[in-house]
CSV table of C-alpha atoms and ligand atoms in Angstrom, one decimal:
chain,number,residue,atom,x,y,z
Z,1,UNK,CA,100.5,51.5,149.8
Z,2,UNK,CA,104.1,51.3,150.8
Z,3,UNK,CA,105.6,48.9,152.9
Z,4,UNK,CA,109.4,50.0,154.7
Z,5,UNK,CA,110.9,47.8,157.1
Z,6,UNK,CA,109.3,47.3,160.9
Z,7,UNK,CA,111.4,47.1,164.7
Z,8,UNK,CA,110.4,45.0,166.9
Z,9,UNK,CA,110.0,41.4,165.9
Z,10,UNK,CA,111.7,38.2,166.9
Z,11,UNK,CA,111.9,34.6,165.2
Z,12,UNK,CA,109.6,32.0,165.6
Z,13,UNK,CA,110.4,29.0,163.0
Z,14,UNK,CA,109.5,29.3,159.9
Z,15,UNK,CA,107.8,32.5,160.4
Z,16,UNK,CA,108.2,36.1,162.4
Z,17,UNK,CA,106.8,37.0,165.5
Z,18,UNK,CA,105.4,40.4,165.7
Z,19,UNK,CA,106.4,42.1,169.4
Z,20,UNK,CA,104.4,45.6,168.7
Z,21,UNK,CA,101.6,44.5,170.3
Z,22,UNK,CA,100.0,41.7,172.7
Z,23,UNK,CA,98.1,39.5,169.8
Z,24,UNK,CA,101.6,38.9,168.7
Z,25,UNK,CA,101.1,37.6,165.6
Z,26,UNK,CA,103.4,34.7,164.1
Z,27,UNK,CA,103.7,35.8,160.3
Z,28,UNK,CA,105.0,34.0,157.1
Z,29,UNK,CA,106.4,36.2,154.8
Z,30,UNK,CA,103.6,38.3,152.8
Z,31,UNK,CA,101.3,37.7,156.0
Z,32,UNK,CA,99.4,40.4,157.4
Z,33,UNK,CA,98.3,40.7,161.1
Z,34,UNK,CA,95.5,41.1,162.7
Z,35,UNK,CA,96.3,45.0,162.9
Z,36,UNK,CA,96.2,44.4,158.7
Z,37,UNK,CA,99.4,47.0,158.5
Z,38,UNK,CA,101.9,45.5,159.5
Z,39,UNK,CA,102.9,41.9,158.0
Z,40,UNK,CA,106.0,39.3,157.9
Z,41,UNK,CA,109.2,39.6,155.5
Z,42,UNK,CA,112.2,37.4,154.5
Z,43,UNK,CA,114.1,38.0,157.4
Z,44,UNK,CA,112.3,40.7,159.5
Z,45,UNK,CA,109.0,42.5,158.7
Z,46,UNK,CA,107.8,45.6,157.2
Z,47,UNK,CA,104.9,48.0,157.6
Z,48,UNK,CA,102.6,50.3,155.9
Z,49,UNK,CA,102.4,53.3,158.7
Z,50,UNK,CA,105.1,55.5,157.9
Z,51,UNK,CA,101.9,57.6,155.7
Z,52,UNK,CA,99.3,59.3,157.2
Z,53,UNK,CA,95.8,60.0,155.6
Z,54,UNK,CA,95.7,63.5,157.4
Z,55,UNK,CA,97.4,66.6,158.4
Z,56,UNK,CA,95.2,68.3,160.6
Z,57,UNK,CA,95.7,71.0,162.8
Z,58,UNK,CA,93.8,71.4,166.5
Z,59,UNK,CA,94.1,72.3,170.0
Z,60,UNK,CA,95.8,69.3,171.7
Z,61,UNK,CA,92.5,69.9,174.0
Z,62,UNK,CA,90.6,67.8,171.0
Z,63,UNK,CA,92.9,64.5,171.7
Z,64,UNK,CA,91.7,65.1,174.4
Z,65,UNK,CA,94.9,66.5,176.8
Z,66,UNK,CA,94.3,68.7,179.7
Z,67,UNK,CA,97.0,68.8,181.5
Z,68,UNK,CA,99.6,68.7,178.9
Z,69,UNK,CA,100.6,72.3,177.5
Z,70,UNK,CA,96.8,73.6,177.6
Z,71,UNK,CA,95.9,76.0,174.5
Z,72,UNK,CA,98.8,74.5,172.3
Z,73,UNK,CA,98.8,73.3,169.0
Z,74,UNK,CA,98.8,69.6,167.3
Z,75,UNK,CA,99.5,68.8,163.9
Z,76,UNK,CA,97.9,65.1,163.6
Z,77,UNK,CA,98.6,62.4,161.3
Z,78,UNK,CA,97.1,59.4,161.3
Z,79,UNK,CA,97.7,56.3,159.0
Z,80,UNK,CA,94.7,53.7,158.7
Z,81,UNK,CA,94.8,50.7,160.7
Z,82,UNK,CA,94.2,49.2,164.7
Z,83,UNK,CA,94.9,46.7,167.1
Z,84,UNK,CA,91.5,46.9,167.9
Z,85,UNK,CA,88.0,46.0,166.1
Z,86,UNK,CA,85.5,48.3,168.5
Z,87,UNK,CA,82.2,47.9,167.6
Z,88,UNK,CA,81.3,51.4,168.5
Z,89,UNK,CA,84.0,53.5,166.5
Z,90,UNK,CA,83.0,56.5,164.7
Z,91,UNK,CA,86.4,56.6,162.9
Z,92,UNK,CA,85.7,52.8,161.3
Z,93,UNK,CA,86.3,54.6,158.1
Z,94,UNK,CA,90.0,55.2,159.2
Z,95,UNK,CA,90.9,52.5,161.8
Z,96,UNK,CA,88.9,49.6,160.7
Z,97,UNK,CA,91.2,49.6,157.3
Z,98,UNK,CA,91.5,46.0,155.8
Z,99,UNK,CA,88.7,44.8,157.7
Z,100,UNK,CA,85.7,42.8,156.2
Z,101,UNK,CA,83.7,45.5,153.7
Z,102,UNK,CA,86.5,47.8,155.5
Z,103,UNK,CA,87.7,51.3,154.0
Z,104,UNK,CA,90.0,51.4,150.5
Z,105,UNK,CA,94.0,52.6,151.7
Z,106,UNK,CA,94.3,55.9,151.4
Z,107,UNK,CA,97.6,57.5,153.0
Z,108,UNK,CA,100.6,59.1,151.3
Z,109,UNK,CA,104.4,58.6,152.7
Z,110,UNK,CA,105.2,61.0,155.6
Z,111,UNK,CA,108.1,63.6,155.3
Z,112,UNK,CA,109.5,63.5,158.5
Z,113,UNK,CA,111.5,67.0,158.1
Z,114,UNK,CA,108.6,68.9,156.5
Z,115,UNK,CA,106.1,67.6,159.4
Z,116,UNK,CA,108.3,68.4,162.0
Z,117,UNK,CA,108.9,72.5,160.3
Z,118,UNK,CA,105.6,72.7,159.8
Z,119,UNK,CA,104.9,71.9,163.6
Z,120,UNK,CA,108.0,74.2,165.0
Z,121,UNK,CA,106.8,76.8,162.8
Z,122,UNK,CA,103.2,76.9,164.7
Z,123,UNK,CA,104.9,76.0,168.1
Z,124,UNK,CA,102.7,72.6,167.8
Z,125,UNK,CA,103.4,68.9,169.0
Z,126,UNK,CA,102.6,66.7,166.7
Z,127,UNK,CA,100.3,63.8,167.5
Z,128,UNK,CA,99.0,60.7,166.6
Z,129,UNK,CA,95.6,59.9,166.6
Z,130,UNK,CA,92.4,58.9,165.1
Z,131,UNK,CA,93.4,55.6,164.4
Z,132,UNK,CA,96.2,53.9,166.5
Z,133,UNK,CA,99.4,55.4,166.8
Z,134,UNK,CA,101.7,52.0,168.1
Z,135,UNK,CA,101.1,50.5,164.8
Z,136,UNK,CA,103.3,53.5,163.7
Z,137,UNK,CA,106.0,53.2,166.2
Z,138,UNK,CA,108.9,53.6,163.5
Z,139,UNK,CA,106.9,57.0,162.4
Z,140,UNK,CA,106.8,58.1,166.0
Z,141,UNK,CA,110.3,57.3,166.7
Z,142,UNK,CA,111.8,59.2,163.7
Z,143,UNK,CA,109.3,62.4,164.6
Z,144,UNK,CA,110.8,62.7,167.9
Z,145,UNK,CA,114.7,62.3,166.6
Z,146,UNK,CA,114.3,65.3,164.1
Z,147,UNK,CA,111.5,66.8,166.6
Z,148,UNK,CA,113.8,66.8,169.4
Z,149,UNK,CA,116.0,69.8,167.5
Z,150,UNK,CA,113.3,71.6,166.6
Z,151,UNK,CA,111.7,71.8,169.9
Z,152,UNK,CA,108.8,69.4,168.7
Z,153,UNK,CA,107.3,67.2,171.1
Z,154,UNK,CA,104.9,64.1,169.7
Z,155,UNK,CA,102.0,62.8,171.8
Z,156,UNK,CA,99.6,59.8,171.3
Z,157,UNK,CA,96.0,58.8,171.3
Z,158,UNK,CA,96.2,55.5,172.0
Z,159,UNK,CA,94.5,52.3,172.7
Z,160,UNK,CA,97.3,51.1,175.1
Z,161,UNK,CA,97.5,48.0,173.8
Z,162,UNK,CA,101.1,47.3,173.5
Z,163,UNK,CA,104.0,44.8,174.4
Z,164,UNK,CA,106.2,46.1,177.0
Z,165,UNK,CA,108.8,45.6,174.7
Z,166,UNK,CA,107.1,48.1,172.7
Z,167,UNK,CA,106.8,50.5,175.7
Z,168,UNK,CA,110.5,50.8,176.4
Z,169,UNK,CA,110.8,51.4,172.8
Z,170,UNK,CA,108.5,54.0,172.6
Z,171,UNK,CA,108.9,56.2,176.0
Z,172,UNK,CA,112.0,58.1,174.9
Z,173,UNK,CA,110.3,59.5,172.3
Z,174,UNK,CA,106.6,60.5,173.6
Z,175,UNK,CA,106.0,63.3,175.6
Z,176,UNK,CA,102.3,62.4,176.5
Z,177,UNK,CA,99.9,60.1,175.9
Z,178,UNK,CA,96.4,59.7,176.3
Z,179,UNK,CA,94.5,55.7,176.8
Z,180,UNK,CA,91.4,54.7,176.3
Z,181,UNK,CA,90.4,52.6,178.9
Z,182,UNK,CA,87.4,50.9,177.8
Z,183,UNK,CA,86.7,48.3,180.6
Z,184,UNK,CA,88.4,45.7,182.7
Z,185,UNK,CA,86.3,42.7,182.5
Z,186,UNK,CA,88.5,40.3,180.0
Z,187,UNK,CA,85.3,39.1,178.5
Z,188,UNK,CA,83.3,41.8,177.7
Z,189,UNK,CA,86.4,43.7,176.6
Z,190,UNK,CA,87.2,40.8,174.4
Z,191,UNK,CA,84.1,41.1,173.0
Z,192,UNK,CA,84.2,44.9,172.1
Z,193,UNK,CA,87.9,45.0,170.7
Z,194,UNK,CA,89.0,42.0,170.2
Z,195,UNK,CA,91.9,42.3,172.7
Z,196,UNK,CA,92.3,41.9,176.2
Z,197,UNK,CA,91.7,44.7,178.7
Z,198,UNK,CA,95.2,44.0,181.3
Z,199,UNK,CA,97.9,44.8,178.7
Z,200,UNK,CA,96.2,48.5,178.6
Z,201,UNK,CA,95.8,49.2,182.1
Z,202,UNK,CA,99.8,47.9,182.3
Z,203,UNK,CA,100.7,50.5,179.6
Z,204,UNK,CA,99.1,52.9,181.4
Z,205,UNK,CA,101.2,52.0,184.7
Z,206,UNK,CA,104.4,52.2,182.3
Z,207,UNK,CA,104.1,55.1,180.7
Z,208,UNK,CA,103.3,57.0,183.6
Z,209,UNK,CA,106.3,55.1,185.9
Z,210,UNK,CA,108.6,55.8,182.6
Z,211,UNK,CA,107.8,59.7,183.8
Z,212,UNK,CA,105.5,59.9,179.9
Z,213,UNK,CA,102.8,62.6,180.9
Z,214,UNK,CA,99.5,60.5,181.0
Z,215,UNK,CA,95.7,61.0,181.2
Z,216,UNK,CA,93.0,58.3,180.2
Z,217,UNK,CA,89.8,58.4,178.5
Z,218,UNK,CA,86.6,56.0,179.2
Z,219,UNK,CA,83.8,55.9,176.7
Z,220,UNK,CA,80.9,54.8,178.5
Z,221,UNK,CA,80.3,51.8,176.1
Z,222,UNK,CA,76.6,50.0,177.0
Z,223,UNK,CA,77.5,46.9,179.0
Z,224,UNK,CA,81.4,47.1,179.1
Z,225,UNK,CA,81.8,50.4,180.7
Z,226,UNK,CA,78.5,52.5,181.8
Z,227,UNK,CA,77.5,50.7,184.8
Z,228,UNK,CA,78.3,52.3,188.1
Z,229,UNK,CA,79.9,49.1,189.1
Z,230,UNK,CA,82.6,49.5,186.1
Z,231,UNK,CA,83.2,52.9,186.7
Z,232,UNK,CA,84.0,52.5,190.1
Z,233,UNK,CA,86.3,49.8,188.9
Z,234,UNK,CA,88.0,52.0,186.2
Z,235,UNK,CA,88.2,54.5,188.5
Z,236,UNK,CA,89.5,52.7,191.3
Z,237,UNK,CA,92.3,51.1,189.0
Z,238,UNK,CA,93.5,54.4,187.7
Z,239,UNK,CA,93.9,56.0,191.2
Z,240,UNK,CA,96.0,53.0,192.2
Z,241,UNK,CA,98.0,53.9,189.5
Z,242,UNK,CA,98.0,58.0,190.1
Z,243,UNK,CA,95.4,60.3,191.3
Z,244,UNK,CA,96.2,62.7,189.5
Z,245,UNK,CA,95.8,61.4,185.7
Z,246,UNK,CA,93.4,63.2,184.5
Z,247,UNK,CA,90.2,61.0,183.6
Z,248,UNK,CA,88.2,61.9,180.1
Z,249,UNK,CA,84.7,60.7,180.8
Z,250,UNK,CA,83.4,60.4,176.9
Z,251,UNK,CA,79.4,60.2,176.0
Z,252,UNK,CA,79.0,57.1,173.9
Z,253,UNK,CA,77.8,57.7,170.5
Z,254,UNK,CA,75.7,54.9,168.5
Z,255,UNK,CA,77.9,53.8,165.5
Z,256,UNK,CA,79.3,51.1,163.6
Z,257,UNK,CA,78.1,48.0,164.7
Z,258,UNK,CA,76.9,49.4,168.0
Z,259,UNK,CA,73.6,51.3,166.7
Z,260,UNK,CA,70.9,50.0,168.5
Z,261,UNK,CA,72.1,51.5,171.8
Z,262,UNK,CA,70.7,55.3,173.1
Z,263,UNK,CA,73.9,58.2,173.1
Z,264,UNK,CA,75.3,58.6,177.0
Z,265,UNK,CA,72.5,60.9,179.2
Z,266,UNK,CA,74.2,64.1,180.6
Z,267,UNK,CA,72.9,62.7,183.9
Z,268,UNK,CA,75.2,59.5,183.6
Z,269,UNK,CA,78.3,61.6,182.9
Z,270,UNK,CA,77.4,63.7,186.0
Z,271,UNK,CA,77.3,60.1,187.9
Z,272,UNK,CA,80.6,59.0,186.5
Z,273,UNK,CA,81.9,62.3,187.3
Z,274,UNK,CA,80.6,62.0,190.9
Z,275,UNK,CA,82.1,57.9,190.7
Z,276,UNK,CA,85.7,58.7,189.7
Z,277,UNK,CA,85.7,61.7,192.9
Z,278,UNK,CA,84.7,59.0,194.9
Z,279,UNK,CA,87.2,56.6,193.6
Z,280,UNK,CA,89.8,59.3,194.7
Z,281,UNK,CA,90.5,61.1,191.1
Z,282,UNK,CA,91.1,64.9,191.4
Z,283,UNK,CA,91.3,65.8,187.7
Z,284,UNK,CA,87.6,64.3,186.1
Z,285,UNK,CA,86.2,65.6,183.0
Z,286,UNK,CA,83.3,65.6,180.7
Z,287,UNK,CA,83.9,67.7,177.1
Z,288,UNK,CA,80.6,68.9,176.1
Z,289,UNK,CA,77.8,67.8,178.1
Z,290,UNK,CA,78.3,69.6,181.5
Z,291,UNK,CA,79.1,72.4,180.5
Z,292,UNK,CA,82.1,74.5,181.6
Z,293,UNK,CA,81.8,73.0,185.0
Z,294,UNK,CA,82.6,69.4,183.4
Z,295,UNK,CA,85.7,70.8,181.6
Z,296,UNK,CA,87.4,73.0,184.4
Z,297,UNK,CA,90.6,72.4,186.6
Z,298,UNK,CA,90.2,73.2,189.8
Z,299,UNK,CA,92.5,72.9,192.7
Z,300,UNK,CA,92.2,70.1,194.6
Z,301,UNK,CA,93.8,72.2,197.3
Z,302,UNK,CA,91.3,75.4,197.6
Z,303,UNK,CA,88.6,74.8,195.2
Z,304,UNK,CA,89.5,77.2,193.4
Z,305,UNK,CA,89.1,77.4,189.5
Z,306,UNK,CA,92.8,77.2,187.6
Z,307,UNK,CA,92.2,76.3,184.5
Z,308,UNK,CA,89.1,77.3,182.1
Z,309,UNK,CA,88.2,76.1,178.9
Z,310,UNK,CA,85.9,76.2,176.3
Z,311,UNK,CA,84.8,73.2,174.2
Z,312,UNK,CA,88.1,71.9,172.4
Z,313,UNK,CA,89.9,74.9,173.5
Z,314,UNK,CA,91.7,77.2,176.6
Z,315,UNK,CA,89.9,79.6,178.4
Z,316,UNK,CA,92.4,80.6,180.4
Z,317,UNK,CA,95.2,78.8,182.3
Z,318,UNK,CA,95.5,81.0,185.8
Z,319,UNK,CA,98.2,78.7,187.2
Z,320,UNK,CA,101.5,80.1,187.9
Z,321,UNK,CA,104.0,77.5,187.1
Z,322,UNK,CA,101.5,75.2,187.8
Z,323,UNK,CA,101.0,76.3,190.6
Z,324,UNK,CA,97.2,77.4,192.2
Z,325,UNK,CA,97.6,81.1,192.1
Z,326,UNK,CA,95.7,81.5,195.5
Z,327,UNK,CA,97.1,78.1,197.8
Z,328,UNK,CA,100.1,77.3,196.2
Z,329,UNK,CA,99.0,73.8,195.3
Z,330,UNK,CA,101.1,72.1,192.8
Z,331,UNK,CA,98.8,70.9,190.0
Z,332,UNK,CA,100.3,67.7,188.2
Z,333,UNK,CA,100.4,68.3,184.7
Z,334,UNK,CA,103.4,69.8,181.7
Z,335,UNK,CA,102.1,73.2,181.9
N,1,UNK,CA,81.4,55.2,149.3
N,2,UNK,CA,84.3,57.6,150.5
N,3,UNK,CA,85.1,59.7,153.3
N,4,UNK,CA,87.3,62.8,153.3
N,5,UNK,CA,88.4,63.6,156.5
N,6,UNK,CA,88.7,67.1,157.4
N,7,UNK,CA,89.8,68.8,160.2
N,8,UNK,CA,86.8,70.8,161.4
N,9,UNK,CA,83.2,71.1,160.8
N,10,UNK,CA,80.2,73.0,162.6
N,11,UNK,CA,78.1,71.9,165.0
N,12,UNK,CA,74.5,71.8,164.6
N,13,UNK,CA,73.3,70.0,167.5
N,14,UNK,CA,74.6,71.6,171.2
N,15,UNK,CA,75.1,69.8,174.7
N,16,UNK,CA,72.0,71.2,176.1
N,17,UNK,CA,70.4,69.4,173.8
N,18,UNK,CA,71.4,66.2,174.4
N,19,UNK,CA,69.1,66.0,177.3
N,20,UNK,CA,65.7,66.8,175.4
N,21,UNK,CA,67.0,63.3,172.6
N,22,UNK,CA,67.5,60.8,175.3
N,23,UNK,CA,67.5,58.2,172.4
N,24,UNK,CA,69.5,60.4,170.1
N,25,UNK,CA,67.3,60.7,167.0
N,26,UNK,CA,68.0,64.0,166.6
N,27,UNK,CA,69.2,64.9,163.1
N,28,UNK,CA,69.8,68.6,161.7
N,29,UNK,CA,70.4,69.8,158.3
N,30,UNK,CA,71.7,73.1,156.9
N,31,UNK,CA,71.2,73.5,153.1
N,32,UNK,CA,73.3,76.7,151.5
N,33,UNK,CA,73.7,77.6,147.8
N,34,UNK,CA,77.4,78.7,147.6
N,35,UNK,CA,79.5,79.5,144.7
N,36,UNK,CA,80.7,76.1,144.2
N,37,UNK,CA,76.8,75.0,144.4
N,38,UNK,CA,74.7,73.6,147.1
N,39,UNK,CA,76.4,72.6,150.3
N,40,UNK,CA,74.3,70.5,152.7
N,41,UNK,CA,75.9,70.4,156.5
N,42,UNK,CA,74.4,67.6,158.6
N,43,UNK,CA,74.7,66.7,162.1
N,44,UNK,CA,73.2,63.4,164.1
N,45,UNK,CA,73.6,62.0,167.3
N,46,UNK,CA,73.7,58.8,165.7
N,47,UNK,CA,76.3,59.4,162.7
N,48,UNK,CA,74.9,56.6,160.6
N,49,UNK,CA,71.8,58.8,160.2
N,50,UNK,CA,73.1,61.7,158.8
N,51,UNK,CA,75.4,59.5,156.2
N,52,UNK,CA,72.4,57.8,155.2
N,53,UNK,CA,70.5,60.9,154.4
N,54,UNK,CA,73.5,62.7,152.8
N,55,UNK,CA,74.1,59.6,150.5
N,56,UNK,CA,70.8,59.9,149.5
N,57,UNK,CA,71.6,63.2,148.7
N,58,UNK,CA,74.4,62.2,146.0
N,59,UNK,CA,76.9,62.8,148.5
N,60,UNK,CA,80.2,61.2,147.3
N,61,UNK,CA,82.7,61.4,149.5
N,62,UNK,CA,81.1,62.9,152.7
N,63,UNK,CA,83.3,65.3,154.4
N,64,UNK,CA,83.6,63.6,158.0
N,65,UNK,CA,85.5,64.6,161.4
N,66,UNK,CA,87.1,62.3,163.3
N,67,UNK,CA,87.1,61.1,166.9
N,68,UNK,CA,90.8,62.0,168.9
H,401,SF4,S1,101.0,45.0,165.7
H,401,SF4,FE1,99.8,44.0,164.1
H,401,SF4,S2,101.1,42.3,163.3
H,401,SF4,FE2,102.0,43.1,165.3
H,401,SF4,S3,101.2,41.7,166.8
H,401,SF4,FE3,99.8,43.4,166.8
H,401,SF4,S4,98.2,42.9,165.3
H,401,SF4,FE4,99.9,41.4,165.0
């Protein structure tokens, strides 16, 4: 584990307050936060995310991101360590690092130059994901510097939950990012991460006024988010913001702490589908379990189908431009 | 107890399935002899299941996917 010197930070007494993210931790030197990665230094403070534990190549459909260069590329690297303690996540073994009975570190440095060649020479973005991306802001900010050359673009998978100190920071150098949006009731939210639930749907407004190309994902977590009543809000709170973010409807899958619970019936992701419509959304999707219906774009113009794609991957993008090839419609999106 | 994380593996259980396991106990195993030896591919709705059965198995660390 290395530790290199972290932004963002301001001083509070004796100790360091952390401005990355909302907990904002007040560290003595040596101390780690809550995320477990990033922790107080004499005079500033340092962190352990410029490494990643991966270097996988995907479609940047797996992140999931539909509307943002469809059929591309992602090279992903991912260091351990969230803001977030979810007691449903399937990547524990990766984000849940320094947690009680948590996973051992295991992450090497990151070459910035060599990441970045390796993307331009696929025509890939890279991307953060798996675990959570802001507690790598420095990592993100020197990809898109030697990215920006190269014709490399870096996106997120994120859990939102950031300072809006931390937002200004980061917008200059993301060209997308996608944010789970787990639920809005402070409690229950509390109670699943660990965090509150209004700093995420005020990144989401950020990013997307800072002109960062966003979409939003929803697992549809038992009791925080798979009611039609906290749909509808979700929903309804993402319109407000656009209605054309694309919204990622994700079956919830019994894990971690959260195993008692039954998976997400393709019959409630048809409903949620039918909810976030309602609530005004013109871009909703399901992955898998619908089929090719639940993953198409179609115009909300004509009707008419614009983009296909199979699971995790393009079908075929018929827009012109972005534009709907039979009404003209402009489909929002960085085609 | 390790995980490797890699960047793809197959799916065993498909979406039309998920209908028929409305309390997702479905598990599915594929069991090959390769040249490196015997490779057993497992799938679960419920991903606790399958590490159970492939610890059982002597699997040390279990290749996993991850989520994003
Ligand atoms: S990023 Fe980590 S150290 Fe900083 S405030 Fe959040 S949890 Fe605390």
């Amino acid at each position: 584990m290395r530790w290199t010197p972290a932004i963002l930070h301001s001083p509070a007494g004796e100790r360091v307050r952390c401005d990355l993210c909302p907990h904002r931790c007040a560290l003595a030197p040596g101390q780690v936060g809550a995320c477990k990665v990033r922790r107080g230094a004499a005079g500033g403070m340092e962190t352990a995310t410029f490494a990643t534990s991966v270097a996988h190549t995907d479609a940047v459909e797996r992140k999931p991101f539909f509307h943002y260069r469809p059929g591309a590329l992602a090279l992903t690297l991912a260091a351990p360590g969230c803001s977030f303690r979810c007691d449903y996540c399937v990547n524990h073994p990766l984000s849940q690092y320094g947690r009680e009975e948590g996973p051992a570190w295991e992450a090497a440095p990151v070459d910035v130059p060599e990441v970045v060649a390796a993307a331009a020479a696929r025509g890939a973005c890279v991307a953060l994901s798996y675990s959570e991306p802001s507690l790598a802001v420095e990592l993100t900010l020197a990809l898109a510097e030697h990215g920006r050359a190269a014709g490399v673009e870096v996106v997120w998978k994120s859990n939102g939950f950031l300072t809006p100190e931390a937002i200004d920071v980061v917008t200059p150098a993301l060209a997308a990012v996608n944010i789970d949006l787990k639920g809005l009731d402070e409690a229950r939210h509390r109670r699943l991460t660990g965090a509150a639930a209004a700093p995420v749907l005020a990144a989401i407004r950020a990013f997307h006024q800072a002109g960062v190309w966003v979409e939003v994902s929803t697992p549809l977590v038992p009791g925080v988010s798979s009611s039609p009543e906290d749909l509808s809000a979700i929903a309804a709170a993402i319109a407000d913001v656009d209605r054309d973010i694309p919204w990622h409807l994700l079956r919830f899958t019994p894990a971690y702490r959260m195993r008692e619970e039954n998976p997400t019936s393709p019959a409630e992701l048809a409903a949620a589908v039918a909810i976030g419509r309602a609530a005004g959304l013109r871009h909703v999707y399901v992955e898998r379990a619908l089929g090719e219906e639940g993953r198409n774009t179609r115009c909300h113009g004509c009707g008419d189908t614009v983009v296909e794609r199979g699971i995790w991957s393009l079908g075929a993008n018929h827009l012109a431009a972005g534009d709907c090839p039979v009404c003209g419609t402009s489909i929002a999106g960085r085609w | 107890m390790g995980h490797r994380f890699v960047e793809n593996l197959p799916d065993l259980i498909q979406p039309e399935e998920y209908q028929d396991h409305p309390d997702g106990r479905l598990v599915r195993l594929r069991i090959r002899v390769t040249d490196e030896g015997v490779e057993v591919l497992g799938d679960a709705m419920r991903p606790e299941v399958i590490e159970r059965v492939l610890r059982s198995l002597g699997q040390d660390p279990i290749d996993q996917m991850l989520c994003g």
